[in-house]
Amino acid sequence: MKPDIEKLTKTYLDNLEPTDKVQTIWDPAVRGFGVRLSPQGCMSFIMKYDHLGRQRWIVLGRYGEITLDQARKRVAQIRLELLTGSDPAQKRKEEREAPTMRELALRFLEEHVEVKRKPTTLRQYRDVVNRFIIPILGAKPVKEVEANDISKLHHRMRETPYQANRALAVLSKMLQLAEVWGFRPMKSNPCYLIEKFKERPKERYLSEPELSRLGEVLAQVEREKLVDVFVVAAIRLLIFTGARVSEILNLQWHHVDLNNGTLRLPDSKTGAKVIFLSVPAANVLKKMPKLVGSPWVIPSEEPENPWVNINKPWLKIRELAKLEGVRIHDLRHTFASMAVQSGLSLEMVGGLLGHSQASTTKRYSHLSNRFLSTENKKVGDKLAKALSTPKKKSKG
């Protein structure tokens, strides 16, 4: 059907009425350009062209969302693309089908993190993905993500620098895999351009008076049965060993070697690990009841399963001991603090804690320096005293 005009005009389109069939009207002035009007009154600009012997169609946009002049300009741009040998219709199809950051994130969790990382890491990554990455970047095509997008997300999280840096690390790994999976050009990861925030240290060490209060409360809640006996034992083991919470909660009796004073873990955050037991730690294990049929040292109320999370009972204990803000993980820091103040080197402390990298133990270097300063003062006092002691004159 052809209009009885020299070219399509706004007036003509505004007066065009829908029928019970789809109408396609070509513009006499521009080859392959026209409009399509549905029976429901929806009018779209269209373009038809040949590419390598095949006929292609492109919907340029809805009338009202773009103007007639804008549609003609798009036709001119497509003609230029055709001259370079590219196929605009195929290009647009690929763009529509291009994976979004949400799709990349879900594949990243399923095919990479679930398979190659520990369950605790999976929970942490999933939390970052669901809370920050998908809500902010989820709809954006993977190949269109630029440094500015990453920078905005990172800056948006500036009030929580630790979380912001974790989100940056997760994004970096996601976009690295996007290159491997063919979603982005190689070496195009924009995360490397973003500088991390400085993180405020979270270490909290219990003082001797605080430890004394905690000891009294542990005895009280155990005596009065205010907290599960196995949870109390778990906290004591955390204090005496410096182990991670997951290492104690996932401990099984066949890992315990009281004869040699060790816990031999087949797996941990840093792989297989040996934890050395002090006499107080060994005594905790010796006094603990064993539930028949349960392999777990810290069984839950369902003996076939271990405790998964002891934060709730810890909050009760913390409140009774007046240790506001102290986290369970701070018991590990306290163990390290005591070890350093007892004269152990940072290397030895790292060995006791199971650190895989020396840099992780360096957070305790200020404690080591404080200990050395105190010991140095003692040495200095002894030397000064020796030098100032007058010698007795010999008789004769």
Coordinates of C-alpha atoms in Angstrom, one line a residue:
M1 CA 0.0 0.0 0.0
K2 CA 1.4 3.4 -0.9
P3 CA 0.3 6.8 0.3
D4 CA -0.8 9.3 -2.4
I5 CA 1.9 11.7 -1.2
E6 CA 5.5 12.4 -2.1
K7 CA 6.8 11.3 1.3
L8 CA 5.6 10.5 4.8
T9 CA 4.7 13.5 7.0
K10 CA 3.8 14.0 10.6
T11 CA 0.3 15.2 9.5
Y12 CA -0.2 12.0 7.4
L13 CA 0.8 9.8 10.3
D14 CA -1.3 11.6 12.8
N15 CA -4.4 11.1 10.6
L16 CA -3.7 7.5 9.8
E17 CA -6.5 5.2 11.3
P18 CA -6.0 1.6 12.3
T19 CA -8.0 -1.2 10.6
D20 CA -8.6 -4.8 11.5
K21 CA -5.3 -5.8 9.8
V22 CA -1.7 -4.7 10.2
Q23 CA -0.9 -1.9 7.8
T24 CA 2.6 -1.4 6.3
I25 CA 3.2 1.9 4.6
W26 CA 6.4 2.7 2.8
D27 CA 7.9 6.1 2.4
P28 CA 8.1 6.9 -1.3
A29 CA 11.0 9.3 -0.6
V30 CA 13.3 6.9 1.3
R31 CA 13.9 3.4 0.0
G32 CA 13.1 0.6 2.5
F33 CA 11.7 3.0 5.1
G34 CA 8.2 2.9 6.4
V35 CA 5.7 2.5 9.2
R36 CA 3.7 -0.4 10.5
L37 CA 0.3 0.2 12.2
S38 CA -1.3 -2.5 14.3
P39 CA -5.0 -3.0 14.7
Q40 CA -4.6 -1.8 18.3
G41 CA -3.2 1.6 17.0
C42 CA 0.5 0.9 17.8
M43 CA 2.7 2.6 15.1
S44 CA 6.4 1.8 14.6
F45 CA 9.0 2.9 12.2
I46 CA 10.6 0.0 10.2
M47 CA 13.4 -0.5 7.7
K48 CA 13.9 -3.2 5.2
Y49 CA 17.3 -3.9 3.4
D50 CA 19.3 -6.7 1.8
H51 CA 22.5 -8.0 3.3
L52 CA 24.6 -10.8 1.6
G53 CA 21.5 -11.8 -0.4
R54 CA 19.3 -12.0 2.7
Q55 CA 16.4 -9.6 3.5
R56 CA 16.6 -8.0 6.9
W57 CA 14.1 -6.0 8.9
I58 CA 14.7 -3.6 11.8
V59 CA 12.2 -1.9 14.0
L60 CA 13.6 1.7 14.5
G61 CA 11.3 2.7 17.3
R62 CA 7.7 3.6 18.1
Y63 CA 6.1 6.7 16.8
G64 CA 5.8 9.0 19.7
E65 CA 8.9 7.7 21.4
I66 CA 11.0 8.9 18.4
T67 CA 10.0 11.4 15.7
L68 CA 9.8 11.0 12.0
D69 CA 13.0 13.0 11.5
Q70 CA 14.8 10.9 14.1
A71 CA 13.7 7.7 12.3
R72 CA 15.0 9.0 9.0
K73 CA 18.4 9.8 10.6
R74 CA 18.6 6.2 12.0
V75 CA 17.9 4.9 8.4
A76 CA 20.9 7.0 7.2
Q77 CA 23.1 5.7 10.0
I78 CA 22.2 2.1 9.1
R79 CA 23.0 2.7 5.4
L80 CA 26.5 3.9 6.5
E81 CA 27.0 0.7 8.6
L82 CA 26.0 -1.4 5.6
L83 CA 28.7 0.3 3.5
T84 CA 31.3 -1.0 6.0
G85 CA 30.1 -4.6 5.6
S86 CA 28.4 -5.0 9.0
D87 CA 24.9 -6.2 9.5
P88 CA 22.9 -3.8 11.8
A89 CA 20.1 -6.3 12.4
Q90 CA 22.5 -9.0 13.5
K91 CA 24.4 -6.5 15.6
R92 CA 21.2 -5.5 17.4
K93 CA 20.2 -9.1 17.9
E94 CA 23.5 -9.8 19.5
E95 CA 23.1 -6.7 21.7
R96 CA 19.6 -7.9 22.8
E97 CA 21.0 -11.4 23.6
A98 CA 24.1 -10.1 25.3
P99 CA 24.4 -11.3 28.9
T100 CA 23.6 -8.8 31.7
M101 CA 25.6 -8.4 34.9
R102 CA 22.8 -10.3 36.7
E103 CA 23.2 -13.3 34.4
L104 CA 27.0 -13.1 34.8
A105 CA 26.6 -13.0 38.6
L106 CA 24.4 -16.0 38.8
R107 CA 26.7 -18.0 36.5
F108 CA 29.7 -16.9 38.5
L109 CA 28.1 -18.2 41.7
E110 CA 26.9 -21.5 40.2
E111 CA 29.9 -22.4 38.0
H112 CA 32.8 -20.9 39.9
V113 CA 32.1 -20.2 43.5
E114 CA 30.0 -23.2 44.3
V115 CA 32.5 -25.6 42.6
K116 CA 35.8 -24.0 43.6
R117 CA 35.3 -22.2 46.9
K118 CA 34.3 -23.2 50.4
P119 CA 30.6 -22.9 51.6
T120 CA 31.5 -19.9 53.9
T121 CA 33.0 -18.1 50.9
L122 CA 29.9 -18.9 48.8
R123 CA 27.7 -17.4 51.5
Q124 CA 29.8 -14.2 51.6
Y125 CA 29.9 -13.9 47.8
R126 CA 26.2 -14.5 47.4
D127 CA 25.5 -11.8 50.0
V128 CA 27.7 -9.3 48.1
V129 CA 26.1 -10.2 44.8
N130 CA 22.5 -10.1 46.0
R131 CA 22.8 -6.9 48.2
F132 CA 25.0 -4.7 46.0
I133 CA 26.0 -6.0 42.6
I134 CA 22.7 -7.1 41.1
P135 CA 20.6 -4.2 42.5
I136 CA 23.0 -1.6 41.1
L137 CA 24.5 -3.2 38.0
G138 CA 22.3 -6.2 37.3
A139 CA 20.5 -4.8 34.2
K140 CA 23.6 -3.5 32.5
P141 CA 25.1 -5.6 29.7
V142 CA 28.4 -7.1 30.8
K143 CA 30.4 -5.7 27.8
E144 CA 29.2 -2.2 28.6
V145 CA 30.4 -2.1 32.2
E146 CA 33.1 0.6 32.5
A147 CA 35.4 1.9 35.2
N148 CA 33.0 4.7 35.9
D149 CA 30.2 2.2 36.7
I150 CA 32.5 0.3 39.1
S151 CA 33.8 3.6 40.7
K152 CA 30.2 4.8 41.3
L153 CA 29.3 1.5 43.0
H154 CA 32.5 1.5 45.1
H155 CA 32.0 5.2 46.1
R156 CA 28.3 4.5 47.0
M157 CA 29.6 2.1 49.6
R158 CA 32.2 4.4 51.1
E159 CA 30.6 4.4 54.6
T160 CA 31.5 0.7 54.8
P161 CA 35.0 0.5 53.3
Y162 CA 35.4 -3.2 54.1
Q163 CA 32.3 -4.2 52.3
A164 CA 33.1 -1.8 49.4
N165 CA 36.5 -3.5 48.9
R166 CA 34.9 -7.0 49.1
A167 CA 32.4 -5.9 46.4
L168 CA 35.2 -4.6 44.3
A169 CA 37.1 -7.9 44.6
V170 CA 34.0 -10.0 43.7
L171 CA 33.3 -7.7 40.7
S172 CA 36.9 -8.1 39.6
K173 CA 36.7 -11.9 39.6
M174 CA 33.4 -11.8 37.8
L175 CA 34.7 -9.6 35.0
Q176 CA 37.8 -11.7 34.8
L177 CA 35.7 -14.8 34.1
A178 CA 33.6 -12.7 31.7
E179 CA 36.7 -12.4 29.5
V180 CA 37.3 -16.2 29.8
W181 CA 33.7 -16.9 28.8
G182 CA 33.8 -14.5 25.8
F183 CA 31.5 -11.8 27.2
R184 CA 34.2 -9.1 27.1
P185 CA 37.5 -8.5 25.3
M186 CA 40.6 -9.9 27.1
K187 CA 42.4 -7.6 29.5
S188 CA 39.4 -5.2 29.6
N189 CA 38.6 -5.6 33.3
P190 CA 38.0 -2.0 34.6
C191 CA 38.2 -3.0 38.3
Y192 CA 42.0 -2.7 38.2
L193 CA 41.7 1.0 37.8
I194 CA 39.8 1.5 41.0
E195 CA 41.7 2.2 44.2
K196 CA 40.6 0.4 47.3
F197 CA 39.5 2.3 50.4
K198 CA 41.7 2.2 53.5
E199 CA 40.1 -0.2 55.9
R200 CA 39.8 0.7 59.6
P201 CA 41.4 -2.1 61.7
K202 CA 38.8 -4.3 63.4
E203 CA 41.0 -6.0 65.9
R204 CA 39.7 -6.0 69.5
Y205 CA 41.7 -7.7 72.2
L206 CA 40.2 -8.6 75.6
S207 CA 42.2 -7.3 78.6
E208 CA 42.9 -9.6 81.6
P209 CA 40.0 -8.0 83.6
E210 CA 37.7 -8.6 80.6
L211 CA 38.9 -12.2 80.3
S212 CA 38.3 -12.7 84.0
R213 CA 34.7 -11.4 83.7
L214 CA 34.1 -13.6 80.7
G215 CA 35.4 -16.7 82.6
E216 CA 33.0 -15.9 85.5
V217 CA 30.1 -15.6 83.1
L218 CA 30.9 -18.9 81.3
A219 CA 31.0 -20.7 84.6
Q220 CA 27.7 -19.1 85.6
V221 CA 25.8 -19.9 82.4
E222 CA 27.1 -23.4 82.4
R223 CA 26.2 -23.9 86.1
E224 CA 22.7 -22.4 85.7
K225 CA 22.2 -24.0 82.3
L226 CA 21.4 -20.7 80.6
V227 CA 23.4 -21.6 77.5
D228 CA 24.0 -25.0 75.8
V229 CA 26.9 -26.8 77.4
F230 CA 28.5 -27.4 74.0
V231 CA 28.3 -23.7 73.1
V232 CA 30.2 -22.9 76.4
A233 CA 32.8 -25.5 75.5
A234 CA 33.1 -24.1 72.0
I235 CA 33.8 -20.6 73.4
R236 CA 36.4 -21.9 75.8
L237 CA 38.1 -23.7 72.9
L238 CA 38.1 -20.6 70.8
I239 CA 39.8 -18.7 73.6
F240 CA 42.5 -21.4 74.3
T241 CA 43.3 -22.3 70.7
G242 CA 42.8 -19.1 68.6
A243 CA 41.0 -21.2 66.1
R244 CA 38.4 -19.9 63.7
V245 CA 34.8 -20.4 64.7
S246 CA 34.1 -22.6 61.7
E247 CA 37.1 -24.8 62.7
I248 CA 35.7 -25.5 66.1
L249 CA 32.0 -25.9 65.1
N250 CA 33.0 -28.4 62.3
L251 CA 35.4 -30.3 64.6
Q252 CA 34.8 -34.0 64.8
W253 CA 36.1 -36.4 67.4
H254 CA 38.4 -38.3 65.0
H255 CA 40.2 -35.0 64.4
V256 CA 41.1 -34.9 68.1
D257 CA 44.5 -36.4 69.2
L258 CA 44.8 -35.8 72.9
N259 CA 47.8 -38.1 73.2
N260 CA 49.8 -35.7 71.0
G261 CA 48.0 -32.6 72.0
T262 CA 46.7 -31.7 68.6
L263 CA 43.6 -31.1 66.5
R264 CA 44.2 -32.4 62.9
L265 CA 41.8 -30.7 60.6
P266 CA 41.6 -32.2 57.1
D267 CA 40.3 -28.9 55.8
S268 CA 40.1 -25.2 56.8
K269 CA 40.2 -21.8 55.2
T270 CA 43.8 -22.3 54.4
G271 CA 43.7 -26.1 53.7
A272 CA 44.7 -28.9 56.0
K273 CA 45.8 -27.6 59.4
V274 CA 47.2 -28.7 62.8
I275 CA 46.0 -26.9 65.9
F276 CA 48.2 -27.4 69.0
L277 CA 46.4 -27.9 72.3
S278 CA 47.5 -26.2 75.5
V279 CA 46.8 -27.9 78.8
P280 CA 43.6 -25.8 79.4
A281 CA 42.4 -26.5 75.8
A282 CA 43.0 -30.3 76.3
N283 CA 41.2 -30.2 79.6
V284 CA 38.1 -28.7 78.0
L285 CA 38.0 -31.6 75.5
K286 CA 38.6 -34.2 78.3
K287 CA 35.7 -32.9 80.3
M288 CA 33.3 -32.7 77.4
P289 CA 30.5 -35.3 77.1
K290 CA 30.3 -37.3 73.9
L291 CA 26.9 -37.9 72.4
V292 CA 26.4 -41.5 71.2
G293 CA 26.1 -41.7 67.5
S294 CA 27.3 -38.1 66.9
P295 CA 30.7 -37.5 65.3
W296 CA 30.7 -33.8 66.3
V297 CA 32.6 -32.3 69.2
I298 CA 30.1 -29.4 69.3
P299 CA 26.7 -31.1 68.4
S300 CA 23.6 -29.1 68.1
E301 CA 20.2 -29.9 69.6
E302 CA 20.0 -32.3 66.7
P303 CA 23.0 -34.5 67.5
E304 CA 23.5 -35.6 63.9
N305 CA 24.3 -32.0 63.0
P306 CA 26.9 -29.5 64.4
W307 CA 26.1 -26.0 65.6
V308 CA 26.1 -23.8 62.5
N309 CA 25.9 -20.4 64.2
I310 CA 26.5 -19.5 67.9
N311 CA 26.1 -15.7 67.6
K312 CA 22.8 -15.7 69.5
P313 CA 24.1 -17.4 72.7
W314 CA 27.3 -15.4 72.4
L315 CA 25.3 -12.2 72.5
K316 CA 23.8 -13.3 75.8
I317 CA 27.2 -14.2 77.3
R318 CA 28.7 -10.9 76.0
E319 CA 25.9 -8.9 77.6
L320 CA 26.3 -10.7 81.0
A321 CA 30.1 -10.1 80.9
K322 CA 29.7 -6.5 79.9
L323 CA 31.7 -6.9 76.7
E324 CA 29.8 -4.5 74.4
G325 CA 30.8 -4.8 70.8
V326 CA 33.1 -7.8 71.2
R327 CA 32.7 -10.3 68.4
I328 CA 33.3 -14.0 68.6
H329 CA 36.2 -13.5 66.1
D330 CA 37.8 -11.2 68.6
L331 CA 38.6 -14.2 70.8
R332 CA 41.0 -15.2 68.1
H333 CA 42.6 -11.8 68.1
T334 CA 42.9 -12.1 71.9
F335 CA 44.7 -15.4 71.6
A336 CA 47.2 -13.8 69.2
S337 CA 47.6 -10.8 71.4
M338 CA 48.5 -13.0 74.4
A339 CA 50.9 -15.0 72.3
V340 CA 52.7 -11.9 71.1
Q341 CA 52.9 -10.4 74.6
S342 CA 54.3 -13.8 75.9
G343 CA 57.3 -13.2 73.6
L344 CA 56.5 -15.4 70.6
S345 CA 57.6 -14.0 67.2
L346 CA 55.1 -13.0 64.6
E347 CA 56.2 -16.0 62.5
M348 CA 55.4 -18.3 65.4
V349 CA 52.0 -16.6 66.0
G350 CA 51.2 -17.0 62.3
G351 CA 52.0 -20.7 62.6
L352 CA 49.7 -21.1 65.6
L353 CA 46.8 -19.2 63.9
G354 CA 47.3 -21.1 60.6
H355 CA 48.0 -18.0 58.5
S356 CA 49.0 -18.8 54.9
Q357 CA 50.6 -15.5 54.4
A358 CA 53.0 -13.6 56.7
S359 CA 51.3 -10.3 55.8
T360 CA 48.1 -11.5 57.6
T361 CA 50.1 -11.7 60.9
K362 CA 51.6 -8.3 60.5
R363 CA 48.4 -6.8 61.9
Y364 CA 49.9 -7.8 65.3
S365 CA 53.3 -6.1 64.7
H366 CA 52.4 -3.2 67.0
L367 CA 51.8 -5.6 69.8
S368 CA 55.2 -7.2 69.1
N369 CA 56.9 -3.8 69.1
R370 CA 55.2 -2.9 72.4
F371 CA 56.5 -6.1 74.0
L372 CA 60.0 -5.6 72.6
S373 CA 59.9 -2.0 73.9
T374 CA 59.0 -3.2 77.4
E375 CA 61.6 -5.9 77.4
N376 CA 64.2 -3.4 76.0
K377 CA 63.4 -1.1 78.9
K378 CA 64.1 -4.0 81.4
V379 CA 67.4 -4.7 79.7
G380 CA 68.3 -1.0 79.8
D381 CA 67.4 -0.7 83.5
K382 CA 69.6 -3.7 84.3
L383 CA 72.6 -2.4 82.3
A384 CA 72.2 1.1 83.9
K385 CA 72.1 -0.4 87.3
A386 CA 75.2 -2.4 86.6
L387 CA 77.1 0.5 85.3
S388 CA 76.1 2.8 88.2
T389 CA 77.1 0.3 91.0
P390 CA 80.3 1.5 92.6
K391 CA 83.1 -1.0 93.0
K392 CA 84.4 -1.6 96.5
K393 CA 88.0 -0.4 97.1
S394 CA 90.4 -3.1 98.0
K395 CA 92.1 -2.8 101.4
G396 CA 95.8 -2.5 101.7

